[in-house]
């Protein structure tokens, strides 16, 4: 482990009699990264639906083209 923990080691803190620390010796609280700072917006559902519809239309068109070629309805070349 190369990174040092954010909290000081208890052996290196200067304690007064009774276990307390002198004013100014108290380190700041550790940073907390477990939560979000604000609620995340919900993603739109319109774009995935539009993409599915577009892909469906392209599949139907490609299938129709292949069927038309197989039946000889299209004279290419």
Coordinates of N, CA, C and O in Angstrom, one line a residue:
X1 N 0.9 -1.2 0.0 CA 0.0 0.0 0.0 C 0.9 1.2 0.0 O 1.7 1.4 0.9
X2 N 0.7 2.1 -1.0 CA 1.6 3.3 -1.1 C 1.0 4.5 -0.5 O 1.7 5.4 -0.1
X3 N -0.3 4.6 -0.5 CA -1.0 5.8 0.0 C -1.1 5.7 1.6 O -1.4 4.6 2.1
X4 N -0.9 6.8 2.2 CA -1.0 6.8 3.7 C -2.5 7.1 4.0 O -3.2 7.8 3.3
X5 N -3.0 6.5 5.1 CA -4.3 6.7 5.5 C -4.5 8.2 6.0 O -3.5 8.8 6.5
X6 N -5.7 8.7 5.8 CA -5.9 10.1 6.2 C -5.9 10.4 7.7 O -5.6 11.6 8.1
X7 N -6.1 9.4 8.5 CA -6.1 9.7 9.9 C -4.7 9.5 10.5 O -3.9 8.7 10.0
X8 N -4.3 10.3 11.5 CA -3.0 10.2 12.1 C -2.9 8.9 12.9 O -3.9 8.4 13.4
X9 N -1.6 8.5 13.1 CA -1.4 7.3 13.9 C -1.5 7.7 15.4 O -1.0 8.7 15.8
X10 N -2.2 6.9 16.2 CA -2.3 7.3 17.6 C -1.0 7.4 18.3 O -0.9 8.2 19.3
X11 N 0.0 6.7 17.9 CA 1.3 6.8 18.6 C 2.0 8.1 18.4 O 2.8 8.5 19.2
X12 N 1.7 8.8 17.3 CA 2.3 10.0 17.0 C 1.6 11.3 17.5 O 2.0 12.4 17.2
X13 N 0.4 11.1 18.1 CA -0.3 12.3 18.6 C 0.2 12.6 20.0 O 0.5 11.7 20.8
X14 N 0.3 13.9 20.3 CA 0.7 14.3 21.6 C -0.5 14.5 22.5 O -1.3 15.3 22.4
X15 N -0.6 13.6 23.5 CA -1.7 13.5 24.4 C -1.4 14.2 25.8 O -0.3 14.1 26.2
X16 N -2.4 14.8 26.3 CA -2.2 15.4 27.6 C -2.6 14.4 28.7 O -3.2 13.3 28.3
X17 N -2.3 14.6 29.9 CA -2.7 13.7 31.0 C -4.2 13.5 30.9 O -5.0 14.5 30.8
X18 N -4.7 12.3 31.0 CA -6.2 12.1 30.9 C -6.6 11.6 29.6 O -7.7 11.3 29.3
X19 N -5.7 11.7 28.6 CA -6.0 11.2 27.2 C -6.5 12.2 26.2 O -6.7 11.9 25.1
X20 N -6.6 13.4 26.6 CA -7.1 14.5 25.7 C -5.9 15.0 24.9 O -4.7 14.7 25.1
X21 N -6.2 15.9 24.0 CA -5.2 16.6 23.2 C -5.3 18.1 23.4 O -6.4 18.6 23.7
X22 N -4.2 18.8 23.2 CA -4.2 20.2 23.4 C -4.9 20.9 22.3 O -4.9 20.4 21.1
X23 N -5.5 22.1 22.5 CA -6.1 22.8 21.3 C -5.1 23.0 20.2 O -4.0 23.4 20.4
X24 N -5.6 22.9 19.0 CA -4.8 23.0 17.8 C -4.1 21.7 17.4 O -3.6 21.7 16.3
X25 N -4.1 20.7 18.2 CA -3.5 19.4 17.8 C -4.5 18.5 17.2 O -4.1 17.4 16.7
X26 N -5.8 18.8 17.2 CA -6.8 17.9 16.7 C -6.8 18.0 15.1 O -6.9 19.1 14.6
X27 N -6.6 16.8 14.5 CA -6.6 16.9 13.0 C -8.0 17.0 12.5 O -8.9 16.7 13.1
X28 N -8.1 17.5 11.2 CA -9.4 17.6 10.6 C -10.0 16.2 10.3 O -9.3 15.2 10.3
X29 N -11.3 16.2 10.2 CA -11.9 14.9 9.9 C -11.5 14.4 8.5 O -11.1 15.1 7.6
X30 N -11.5 13.1 8.4 CA -11.2 12.4 7.1 C -12.2 12.7 6.1 O -13.4 12.9 6.4
X31 N -11.8 12.8 4.8 CA -12.8 13.0 3.8 C -13.7 11.8 3.6 O -13.3 10.6 3.8
X32 N -14.9 12.0 3.3 CA -15.9 10.9 3.1 C -16.3 10.8 1.6 O -16.7 11.8 1.1
X33 N -16.1 9.7 1.0 CA -16.4 9.6 -0.4 C -17.5 8.5 -0.7 O -17.7 8.0 -1.8
X34 N -18.3 8.2 0.3 CA -19.3 7.2 0.2 C -20.7 7.7 -0.4 O -21.5 6.9 -0.8
X35 N -20.9 9.0 -0.4 CA -22.2 9.5 -0.8 C -22.2 10.5 -1.9 O -21.1 10.9 -2.3
X36 N -23.3 10.8 -2.5 CA -23.4 11.8 -3.6 C -23.7 13.2 -3.0 O -24.3 13.3 -1.9
X37 N -23.2 14.2 -3.6 CA -23.4 15.5 -3.2 C -24.8 16.0 -3.5 O -25.3 16.9 -2.8
X38 N -25.4 15.5 -4.5 CA -26.8 15.9 -4.9 C -27.4 14.8 -5.6 O -26.7 13.9 -6.2
X39 N -28.7 14.7 -5.7 CA -29.4 13.6 -6.4 C -29.0 13.6 -7.9 O -29.0 14.7 -8.5
X40 N -28.9 12.5 -8.5 CA -28.5 12.4 -9.9 C -29.8 12.4 -10.7 O -30.9 11.9 -10.3
X41 N -29.8 13.1 -11.9 CA -31.0 13.2 -12.7 C -31.3 11.8 -13.3 O -30.4 11.1 -13.6
X42 N -32.6 11.6 -13.5 CA -33.0 10.3 -14.2 C -32.8 10.5 -15.7 O -33.1 11.5 -16.3
X43 N -32.2 9.5 -16.3 CA -32.0 9.5 -17.7 C -33.3 9.4 -18.5 O -34.2 8.8 -18.0
X44 N -33.3 10.0 -19.7 CA -34.5 10.0 -20.5 C -34.7 8.6 -21.1 O -33.8 7.9 -21.5
X45 N -36.0 8.2 -21.2 CA -36.3 6.9 -21.8 C -36.7 7.0 -23.2 O -36.9 6.0 -23.9
X46 N -36.7 8.3 -23.8 CA -37.2 8.5 -25.1 C -36.1 8.0 -26.1 O -36.5 7.4 -27.2
X47 N -34.9 8.3 -25.9 CA -33.8 7.9 -26.9 C -33.7 6.4 -27.0 O -33.6 5.9 -28.2
X48 N -33.6 5.6 -26.0 CA -33.5 4.2 -26.2 C -34.7 3.6 -27.0 O -34.5 2.7 -27.8
X49 N -35.9 4.1 -26.7 CA -37.1 3.7 -27.5 C -37.0 4.0 -28.9 O -37.3 3.3 -29.8
X50 N -36.5 5.3 -29.2 CA -36.3 5.7 -30.6 C -35.3 4.8 -31.3 O -35.5 4.5 -32.5
X51 N -34.2 4.5 -30.6 CA -33.2 3.6 -31.3 C -33.8 2.2 -31.6 O -33.5 1.7 -32.6
X52 N -34.5 1.7 -30.6 CA -35.1 0.4 -30.9 C -36.1 0.4 -32.1 O -36.1 -0.5 -32.9
X53 N -36.9 1.5 -32.2 CA -37.8 1.6 -33.3 C -37.0 1.7 -34.6 O -37.3 1.0 -35.6
X54 N -36.0 2.5 -34.6 CA -35.2 2.7 -35.8 C -34.5 1.4 -36.2 O -34.5 1.0 -37.4
X55 N -34.0 0.6 -35.3 CA -33.3 -0.7 -35.6 C -34.4 -1.6 -36.1 O -34.1 -2.4 -37.1
X56 N -35.6 -1.6 -35.5 CA -36.6 -2.5 -36.0 C -37.0 -2.2 -37.5 O -37.2 -3.1 -38.3
X57 N -37.1 -0.9 -37.8 CA -37.5 -0.5 -39.2 C -36.4 -0.9 -40.1 O -36.7 -1.5 -41.2
X58 N -35.1 -0.8 -39.7 CA -34.0 -1.2 -40.6 C -34.0 -2.7 -40.8 O -33.8 -3.2 -41.9
X59 N -34.3 -3.5 -39.8 CA -34.4 -4.9 -39.9 C -35.5 -5.3 -40.9 O -35.3 -6.2 -41.7
X60 N -36.7 -4.7 -40.7 CA -37.8 -5.0 -41.6 C -37.5 -4.7 -43.1 O -37.7 -5.5 -44.0
X61 N -36.8 -3.5 -43.3 CA -36.5 -3.1 -44.7 C -35.4 -4.1 -45.2 O -35.5 -4.5 -46.4
X62 N -34.4 -4.5 -44.5 CA -33.4 -5.4 -45.0 C -34.0 -6.8 -45.2 O -33.7 -7.4 -46.2
X63 N -34.9 -7.2 -44.4 CA -35.5 -8.5 -44.6 C -36.4 -8.5 -45.9 O -36.4 -9.4 -46.7
X64 N -37.1 -7.4 -46.1 CA -37.9 -7.2 -47.3 C -37.1 -7.2 -48.5 O -37.4 -7.8 -49.6
X65 N -35.9 -6.6 -48.5 CA -35.0 -6.5 -49.6 C -34.5 -7.9 -49.9 O -34.4 -8.3 -51.1
X66 N -34.1 -8.7 -48.9 CA -33.6 -10.1 -49.1 C -34.7 -10.9 -49.7 O -34.4 -11.7 -50.6
X67 N -35.9 -10.8 -49.2 CA -37.0 -11.6 -49.7 C -37.3 -11.3 -51.2 O -37.5 -12.1 -52.0
X68 N -37.3 -10.0 -51.5 CA -37.5 -9.5 -52.9 C -36.4 -10.0 -53.8 O -36.7 -10.4 -55.0
X69 N -35.2 -10.0 -53.4 CA -34.1 -10.6 -54.2 C -34.3 -12.1 -54.4 O -34.1 -12.6 -55.5
X70 N -34.7 -12.8 -53.3 CA -34.8 -14.3 -53.4 C -36.0 -14.6 -54.4 O -35.9 -15.6 -55.1
X71 N -37.0 -13.8 -54.4 CA -38.2 -14.1 -55.3 C -38.0 -13.6 -56.7 O -38.8 -13.9 -57.6
X72 N -36.9 -12.9 -56.9 CA -36.6 -12.4 -58.3 C -37.4 -11.2 -58.6 O -37.6 -10.9 -59.8
X73 N -38.0 -10.5 -57.7 CA -38.8 -9.3 -58.0 C -37.9 -8.1 -58.4 O -38.3 -7.2 -59.0
X74 N -36.7 -8.1 -57.9 CA -35.7 -7.0 -58.2 C -34.8 -7.5 -59.2 O -34.2 -8.5 -59.2
X75 N -34.6 -6.7 -60.2 CA -33.7 -6.9 -61.3 C -32.5 -6.0 -61.2 O -32.5 -4.9 -61.7
X76 N -31.5 -6.5 -60.5 CA -30.3 -5.6 -60.3 C -29.2 -6.1 -61.2 O -28.8 -7.3 -61.3
X77 N -28.6 -5.2 -62.0 CA -27.5 -5.5 -62.9 C -27.9 -5.8 -64.3 O -28.3 -6.1 -65.1

